[in-house]
């Protein structure tokens, strides 16, 4: 799904590593590193749209496939990841809520 089509009410799941998250993420995103997903599946909602994002789209595509295989239906990959998110001018903040950058 194009990042420009991700609605504010969509649950945005950022699966990048801690350092990537700290440097810059979408203000309303939820952080869940990809490798922690199996142990934290219960944190991902099943009753609303979920968009999964990483840096460029590769890891998030793997997470989308994993979630679908585990019963999620309303889950999509954020095409181009956080690089594309920033490129189209969507907000990016760091761990302190200041303007961030995608690393």
Short mmCIF file of N, CA, C and O in Angstrom, two decimals:
data_model
loop_
_atom_site.label_atom_id
_atom_site.label_comp_id
_atom_site.label_asym_id
_atom_site.label_seq_id
_atom_site.Cartn_x
_atom_site.Cartn_y
_atom_site.Cartn_z
N UNK A 1 0.85 -1.16 0.00
CA UNK A 1 0.00 0.00 0.00
C UNK A 1 0.91 1.23 0.00
O UNK A 1 1.86 1.28 0.77
N UNK A 2 0.62 2.20 -0.84
CA UNK A 2 1.42 3.44 -0.85
C UNK A 2 1.34 4.15 0.50
O UNK A 2 0.27 4.22 1.11
N UNK A 3 2.47 4.68 0.96
CA UNK A 3 2.48 5.35 2.26
C UNK A 3 1.53 6.54 2.28
O UNK A 3 1.01 6.90 3.34
N UNK A 4 1.26 7.13 1.13
CA UNK A 4 0.34 8.27 1.08
C UNK A 4 -1.10 7.86 1.35
O UNK A 4 -1.94 8.70 1.63
N UNK A 5 -1.39 6.55 1.28
CA UNK A 5 -2.75 6.06 1.51
C UNK A 5 -2.96 5.51 2.91
O UNK A 5 -4.05 5.03 3.23
N UNK A 6 -1.95 5.58 3.76
CA UNK A 6 -2.09 5.09 5.12
C UNK A 6 -2.82 6.15 5.93
O UNK A 6 -2.33 7.26 6.13
N UNK A 7 -4.01 5.80 6.39
CA UNK A 7 -4.85 6.74 7.14
C UNK A 7 -4.35 6.89 8.57
O UNK A 7 -3.69 5.99 9.11
N UNK A 8 -4.68 8.00 9.19
CA UNK A 8 -4.26 8.27 10.56
C UNK A 8 -4.77 7.21 11.54
O UNK A 8 -4.12 6.91 12.53
N UNK A 9 -5.95 6.64 11.27
CA UNK A 9 -6.52 5.65 12.19
C UNK A 9 -5.94 4.25 11.99
O UNK A 9 -6.22 3.34 12.77
N UNK A 10 -5.13 4.05 10.95
CA UNK A 10 -4.50 2.77 10.71
C UNK A 10 -3.44 2.52 11.78
O UNK A 10 -2.69 3.42 12.15
N UNK A 11 -3.36 1.29 12.28
CA UNK A 11 -2.33 0.90 13.24
C UNK A 11 -1.04 0.74 12.46
O UNK A 11 -0.91 -0.18 11.65
N UNK A 12 -0.09 1.64 12.65
CA UNK A 12 1.18 1.61 11.93
C UNK A 12 2.20 0.88 12.78
O UNK A 12 2.60 1.35 13.84
N UNK A 13 2.62 -0.28 12.31
CA UNK A 13 3.55 -1.14 13.04
C UNK A 13 4.94 -1.01 12.43
O UNK A 13 5.17 -1.42 11.30
N UNK A 14 5.86 -0.43 13.18
CA UNK A 14 7.25 -0.22 12.74
C UNK A 14 8.08 -1.38 13.26
O UNK A 14 8.22 -1.56 14.47
N UNK A 15 8.64 -2.18 12.35
CA UNK A 15 9.37 -3.40 12.74
C UNK A 15 10.89 -3.24 12.66
O UNK A 15 11.62 -4.22 12.71
N UNK A 16 11.36 -2.00 12.59
CA UNK A 16 12.80 -1.76 12.53
C UNK A 16 13.46 -1.95 13.90
O UNK A 16 12.79 -2.06 14.91
N UNK A 17 14.79 -1.94 13.89
CA UNK A 17 15.55 -2.10 15.12
C UNK A 17 15.49 -0.84 15.98
O UNK A 17 15.11 0.23 15.50
N UNK A 18 15.90 -0.97 17.24
CA UNK A 18 15.82 0.13 18.20
C UNK A 18 16.53 1.40 17.73
O UNK A 18 16.02 2.51 17.89
N UNK A 19 17.74 1.26 17.14
CA UNK A 19 18.49 2.45 16.71
C UNK A 19 17.80 3.15 15.56
O UNK A 19 17.78 4.38 15.49
N UNK A 20 17.20 2.39 14.66
CA UNK A 20 16.46 2.98 13.53
C UNK A 20 15.24 3.74 14.05
O UNK A 20 14.95 4.84 13.59
N UNK A 21 14.52 3.13 14.98
CA UNK A 21 13.34 3.75 15.58
C UNK A 21 13.72 5.05 16.28
O UNK A 21 13.07 6.08 16.10
N UNK A 22 14.80 5.01 17.08
CA UNK A 22 15.21 6.18 17.85
C UNK A 22 15.61 7.34 16.95
O UNK A 22 15.34 8.50 17.26
N UNK A 23 16.20 7.04 15.80
CA UNK A 23 16.64 8.09 14.88
C UNK A 23 15.47 8.78 14.19
O UNK A 23 15.51 10.00 13.96
N UNK A 24 14.43 8.02 13.87
CA UNK A 24 13.29 8.63 13.21
C UNK A 24 12.18 7.65 12.90
O UNK A 24 12.43 6.59 12.32
N UNK A 25 10.97 8.00 13.31
CA UNK A 25 9.80 7.17 13.07
C UNK A 25 8.56 8.04 12.89
O UNK A 25 8.59 9.23 13.20
N UNK A 26 7.50 7.45 12.39
CA UNK A 26 6.24 8.17 12.27
C UNK A 26 5.71 8.45 13.67
O UNK A 26 5.80 7.60 14.56
N UNK A 27 5.18 9.65 13.90
CA UNK A 27 4.76 10.05 15.25
C UNK A 27 3.79 9.09 15.95
O UNK A 27 3.86 8.91 17.16
N UNK A 28 2.89 8.48 15.22
CA UNK A 28 1.87 7.63 15.84
C UNK A 28 2.12 6.14 15.64
O UNK A 28 1.23 5.33 15.89
N UNK A 29 3.33 5.80 15.22
CA UNK A 29 3.66 4.39 14.97
C UNK A 29 3.85 3.62 16.29
O UNK A 29 4.07 4.22 17.34
N UNK A 30 3.74 2.32 16.18
CA UNK A 30 3.95 1.40 17.30
C UNK A 30 5.20 0.59 16.98
O UNK A 30 5.28 -0.02 15.90
N UNK A 31 6.16 0.57 17.89
CA UNK A 31 7.43 -0.10 17.64
C UNK A 31 7.42 -1.53 18.13
O UNK A 31 7.13 -1.80 19.29
N UNK A 32 7.74 -2.45 17.23
CA UNK A 32 7.84 -3.86 17.55
C UNK A 32 8.89 -4.46 16.62
O UNK A 32 8.59 -4.80 15.48
N UNK A 33 10.15 -4.55 17.08
CA UNK A 33 11.21 -5.07 16.21
C UNK A 33 10.84 -6.44 15.64
O UNK A 33 10.27 -7.29 16.34
N UNK A 34 11.17 -6.65 14.38
CA UNK A 34 10.80 -7.85 13.66
C UNK A 34 11.14 -9.13 14.43
O UNK A 34 10.33 -10.05 14.50
N UNK A 35 12.31 -9.20 15.02
CA UNK A 35 12.74 -10.42 15.70
C UNK A 35 11.95 -10.69 16.99
O UNK A 35 11.95 -11.80 17.49
N UNK A 36 11.28 -9.67 17.51
CA UNK A 36 10.48 -9.85 18.73
C UNK A 36 9.03 -10.20 18.43
O UNK A 36 8.25 -10.53 19.34
N UNK A 37 8.64 -10.14 17.16
CA UNK A 37 7.24 -10.34 16.78
C UNK A 37 6.64 -11.65 17.27
O UNK A 37 5.56 -11.63 17.86
N UNK A 38 7.30 -12.80 17.07
CA UNK A 38 6.65 -14.05 17.51
C UNK A 38 6.27 -14.06 18.99
O UNK A 38 5.20 -14.56 19.34
N UNK A 39 7.08 -13.46 19.83
CA UNK A 39 6.80 -13.45 21.27
C UNK A 39 5.79 -12.37 21.66
O UNK A 39 5.23 -12.41 22.75
N UNK A 40 5.54 -11.41 20.74
CA UNK A 40 4.67 -10.27 21.08
C UNK A 40 3.47 -10.15 20.14
O UNK A 40 2.88 -9.08 20.02
N UNK A 41 3.08 -11.24 19.51
CA UNK A 41 1.97 -11.22 18.54
C UNK A 41 0.70 -10.62 19.12
O UNK A 41 -0.04 -9.94 18.40
N UNK A 42 0.45 -10.84 20.38
CA UNK A 42 -0.79 -10.36 21.00
C UNK A 42 -0.89 -8.84 20.97
O UNK A 42 -1.98 -8.29 21.11
N UNK A 43 0.23 -8.13 20.76
CA UNK A 43 0.20 -6.67 20.72
C UNK A 43 -0.33 -6.12 19.40
O UNK A 43 -0.68 -4.95 19.31
N UNK A 44 -0.38 -6.96 18.38
CA UNK A 44 -0.82 -6.51 17.05
C UNK A 44 -2.33 -6.71 16.95
O UNK A 44 -2.82 -7.84 17.07
N UNK A 45 -3.08 -5.62 16.74
CA UNK A 45 -4.55 -5.76 16.70
C UNK A 45 -5.03 -6.58 15.51
O UNK A 45 -4.42 -6.57 14.44
N UNK A 46 -6.13 -7.28 15.74
CA UNK A 46 -6.75 -8.07 14.67
C UNK A 46 -8.06 -7.46 14.20
O UNK A 46 -8.66 -7.93 13.25
N UNK A 47 -8.49 -6.39 14.88
CA UNK A 47 -9.81 -5.82 14.61
C UNK A 47 -9.76 -4.49 13.86
O UNK A 47 -10.75 -3.78 13.79
N UNK A 48 -8.60 -4.15 13.29
CA UNK A 48 -8.48 -2.91 12.53
C UNK A 48 -7.37 -3.04 11.51
O UNK A 48 -6.60 -3.99 11.55
N UNK A 49 -7.31 -2.09 10.59
CA UNK A 49 -6.28 -2.10 9.57
C UNK A 49 -4.90 -1.92 10.19
O UNK A 49 -4.72 -1.08 11.07
N UNK A 50 -3.95 -2.72 9.73
CA UNK A 50 -2.56 -2.64 10.19
C UNK A 50 -1.68 -2.43 8.96
O UNK A 50 -1.79 -3.16 7.98
N UNK A 51 -0.82 -1.41 9.02
CA UNK A 51 0.19 -1.20 7.98
C UNK A 51 1.54 -1.45 8.64
O UNK A 51 1.82 -0.93 9.72
N UNK A 52 2.37 -2.26 8.00
CA UNK A 52 3.67 -2.62 8.55
C UNK A 52 4.74 -1.87 7.76
O UNK A 52 4.72 -1.84 6.54
N UNK A 53 5.68 -1.25 8.50
CA UNK A 53 6.72 -0.44 7.87
C UNK A 53 8.10 -0.81 8.42
O UNK A 53 8.24 -1.15 9.60
N UNK A 54 9.11 -0.76 7.54
CA UNK A 54 10.50 -0.89 7.94
C UNK A 54 11.25 0.23 7.21
O UNK A 54 10.67 1.26 6.91
N UNK A 55 12.54 0.06 6.92
CA UNK A 55 13.27 1.12 6.24
C UNK A 55 12.86 1.23 4.77
O UNK A 55 12.60 2.32 4.27
N UNK A 56 12.83 0.09 4.06
CA UNK A 56 12.55 0.17 2.62
C UNK A 56 11.45 -0.77 2.13
O UNK A 56 11.03 -0.67 0.99
N UNK A 57 10.98 -1.67 2.96
CA UNK A 57 9.87 -2.54 2.59
C UNK A 57 10.15 -4.03 2.63
O UNK A 57 9.23 -4.83 2.53
N UNK A 58 11.39 -4.43 2.76
CA UNK A 58 11.74 -5.85 2.76
C UNK A 58 11.34 -6.59 4.02
O UNK A 58 10.66 -7.61 3.98
N UNK A 59 11.78 -6.08 5.16
CA UNK A 59 11.43 -6.73 6.43
C UNK A 59 9.93 -6.67 6.68
O UNK A 59 9.32 -7.64 7.14
N UNK A 60 9.33 -5.54 6.35
CA UNK A 60 7.89 -5.41 6.59
C UNK A 60 7.10 -6.39 5.72
O UNK A 60 6.08 -6.92 6.16
N UNK A 61 7.57 -6.67 4.51
CA UNK A 61 6.89 -7.65 3.66
C UNK A 61 6.94 -9.03 4.30
O UNK A 61 5.95 -9.78 4.26
N UNK A 62 8.06 -9.37 4.93
CA UNK A 62 8.18 -10.65 5.62
C UNK A 62 7.22 -10.70 6.81
O UNK A 62 6.59 -11.73 7.07
N UNK A 63 7.11 -9.59 7.53
CA UNK A 63 6.21 -9.53 8.69
C UNK A 63 4.76 -9.64 8.24
O UNK A 63 3.96 -10.34 8.87
N UNK A 64 4.40 -8.98 7.15
CA UNK A 64 3.03 -9.08 6.63
C UNK A 64 2.70 -10.54 6.31
O UNK A 64 1.65 -11.05 6.69
N UNK A 65 3.62 -11.24 5.63
CA UNK A 65 3.40 -12.65 5.30
C UNK A 65 3.24 -13.48 6.57
O UNK A 65 2.36 -14.35 6.65
N UNK A 66 4.06 -13.22 7.57
CA UNK A 66 3.99 -13.94 8.84
C UNK A 66 2.64 -13.71 9.52
O UNK A 66 2.01 -14.65 10.00
N UNK A 67 2.21 -12.45 9.56
CA UNK A 67 0.93 -12.14 10.19
C UNK A 67 -0.23 -12.81 9.46
O UNK A 67 -1.13 -13.38 10.09
N UNK A 68 -0.22 -12.75 8.14
CA UNK A 68 -1.29 -13.39 7.35
C UNK A 68 -1.31 -14.89 7.63
O UNK A 68 -2.38 -15.48 7.82
N UNK A 69 -0.13 -15.50 7.71
CA UNK A 69 -0.06 -16.94 8.00
C UNK A 69 -0.52 -17.27 9.41
O UNK A 69 -0.79 -18.43 9.71
N UNK A 70 -0.59 -16.27 10.26
CA UNK A 70 -1.04 -16.48 11.64
C UNK A 70 -2.43 -15.92 11.90
O UNK A 70 -2.80 -15.69 13.05
N UNK A 71 -3.20 -15.66 10.84
CA UNK A 71 -4.60 -15.32 10.99
C UNK A 71 -5.00 -13.87 10.82
O UNK A 71 -6.18 -13.56 10.88
N UNK A 72 -4.04 -12.97 10.61
CA UNK A 72 -4.40 -11.57 10.40
C UNK A 72 -4.93 -11.41 8.97
O UNK A 72 -4.42 -12.02 8.04
N UNK A 73 -5.94 -10.58 8.82
CA UNK A 73 -6.54 -10.36 7.51
C UNK A 73 -6.36 -8.92 7.04
O UNK A 73 -6.18 -8.68 5.85
N UNK A 74 -6.42 -7.96 7.94
CA UNK A 74 -6.39 -6.55 7.57
C UNK A 74 -4.97 -5.99 7.75
O UNK A 74 -4.75 -5.04 8.48
N UNK A 75 -4.00 -6.60 7.06
CA UNK A 75 -2.61 -6.17 7.19
C UNK A 75 -1.99 -5.97 5.81
O UNK A 75 -2.22 -6.76 4.91
N UNK A 76 -1.25 -4.85 5.67
CA UNK A 76 -0.64 -4.51 4.38
C UNK A 76 0.76 -3.98 4.61
O UNK A 76 1.07 -3.44 5.67
N UNK A 77 1.58 -4.09 3.59
CA UNK A 77 2.95 -3.58 3.63
C UNK A 77 2.95 -2.11 3.19
O UNK A 77 2.26 -1.73 2.25
N UNK A 78 3.73 -1.29 3.89
CA UNK A 78 3.91 0.12 3.50
C UNK A 78 4.99 0.17 2.42
O UNK A 78 6.18 0.03 2.73
N UNK A 79 4.57 0.33 1.17
CA UNK A 79 5.50 0.32 0.04
C UNK A 79 6.59 1.38 0.20
O UNK A 79 6.31 2.55 0.43
N UNK A 80 7.85 0.94 0.07
CA UNK A 80 8.96 1.87 0.15
C UNK A 80 9.41 2.22 1.55
O UNK A 80 10.40 2.91 1.75
N UNK A 81 8.67 1.75 2.55
CA UNK A 81 9.05 1.91 3.94
C UNK A 81 9.19 3.35 4.40
O UNK A 81 8.61 4.28 3.84
N UNK A 82 9.98 3.52 5.46
CA UNK A 82 10.17 4.85 6.04
C UNK A 82 10.93 5.78 5.10
O UNK A 82 10.76 7.00 5.17
N UNK A 83 11.74 5.22 4.22
CA UNK A 83 12.41 6.08 3.23
C UNK A 83 11.37 6.79 2.37
O UNK A 83 11.46 7.99 2.13
N UNK A 84 10.38 6.04 1.91
CA UNK A 84 9.33 6.63 1.10
C UNK A 84 8.44 7.54 1.94
O UNK A 84 8.02 8.60 1.48
N UNK A 85 8.17 7.15 3.17
CA UNK A 85 7.36 7.96 4.09
C UNK A 85 7.97 9.36 4.18
O UNK A 85 7.28 10.37 4.04
N UNK A 86 9.27 9.42 4.43
CA UNK A 86 9.96 10.72 4.55
C UNK A 86 10.01 11.44 3.22
O UNK A 86 9.84 12.66 3.16
N UNK A 87 10.22 10.70 2.14
CA UNK A 87 10.36 11.30 0.81
C UNK A 87 9.09 12.04 0.37
O UNK A 87 9.17 13.04 -0.34
N UNK A 88 7.92 11.55 0.80
CA UNK A 88 6.67 12.20 0.41
C UNK A 88 6.25 13.27 1.41
O UNK A 88 5.18 13.85 1.30
N UNK A 89 7.10 13.54 2.40
CA UNK A 89 6.84 14.63 3.32
C UNK A 89 6.01 14.30 4.55
O UNK A 89 5.56 15.21 5.25
N UNK A 90 5.82 13.01 4.81
CA UNK A 90 5.09 12.66 6.04
C UNK A 90 6.01 12.87 7.23
O UNK A 90 7.23 12.77 7.11
N UNK A 91 5.47 13.17 8.41
CA UNK A 91 6.32 13.53 9.55
C UNK A 91 7.17 12.37 10.07
O UNK A 91 6.74 11.22 10.08
N UNK A 92 8.38 12.73 10.50
CA UNK A 92 9.32 11.79 11.10
C UNK A 92 9.87 12.46 12.36
O UNK A 92 10.35 13.60 12.30
N UNK A 93 9.79 11.77 13.50
CA UNK A 93 10.30 12.30 14.75
C UNK A 93 11.31 11.33 15.36
O UNK A 93 11.25 10.12 15.10
N UNK A 94 12.20 11.87 16.19
CA UNK A 94 13.17 11.02 16.86
C UNK A 94 12.63 10.57 18.22
O UNK A 94 11.47 10.84 18.56
N UNK A 95 13.46 9.92 19.01
CA UNK A 95 13.03 9.38 20.29
C UNK A 95 12.56 10.47 21.26
O UNK A 95 11.81 10.20 22.20
N UNK A 96 12.99 11.72 21.04
CA UNK A 96 12.61 12.83 21.90
C UNK A 96 11.47 13.67 21.33
O UNK A 96 11.16 14.73 21.86
N UNK A 97 10.88 13.19 20.22
CA UNK A 97 9.78 13.93 19.62
C UNK A 97 10.22 15.10 18.74
O UNK A 97 9.40 15.87 18.28
N UNK A 98 11.53 15.21 18.50
CA UNK A 98 12.06 16.25 17.64
C UNK A 98 12.12 15.73 16.20
O UNK A 98 12.03 14.54 15.98
N UNK A 99 12.33 16.62 15.22
CA UNK A 99 12.45 16.14 13.84
C UNK A 99 13.52 15.04 13.75
O UNK A 99 14.62 15.20 14.26
N UNK A 100 13.15 13.95 13.11
CA UNK A 100 14.06 12.81 13.02
C UNK A 100 14.51 12.54 11.61
O UNK A 100 14.17 13.28 10.68
N UNK A 101 15.31 11.50 11.46
CA UNK A 101 15.79 11.09 10.15
C UNK A 101 15.70 9.58 10.02
O UNK A 101 15.74 8.86 11.02
N UNK A 102 15.57 9.11 8.80
CA UNK A 102 15.48 7.67 8.54
C UNK A 102 16.90 7.17 8.29
O UNK A 102 17.60 7.69 7.42
N UNK A 103 17.31 6.20 9.10
CA UNK A 103 18.65 5.61 8.89
C UNK A 103 18.52 4.17 8.46
O UNK A 103 17.50 3.55 8.62
#
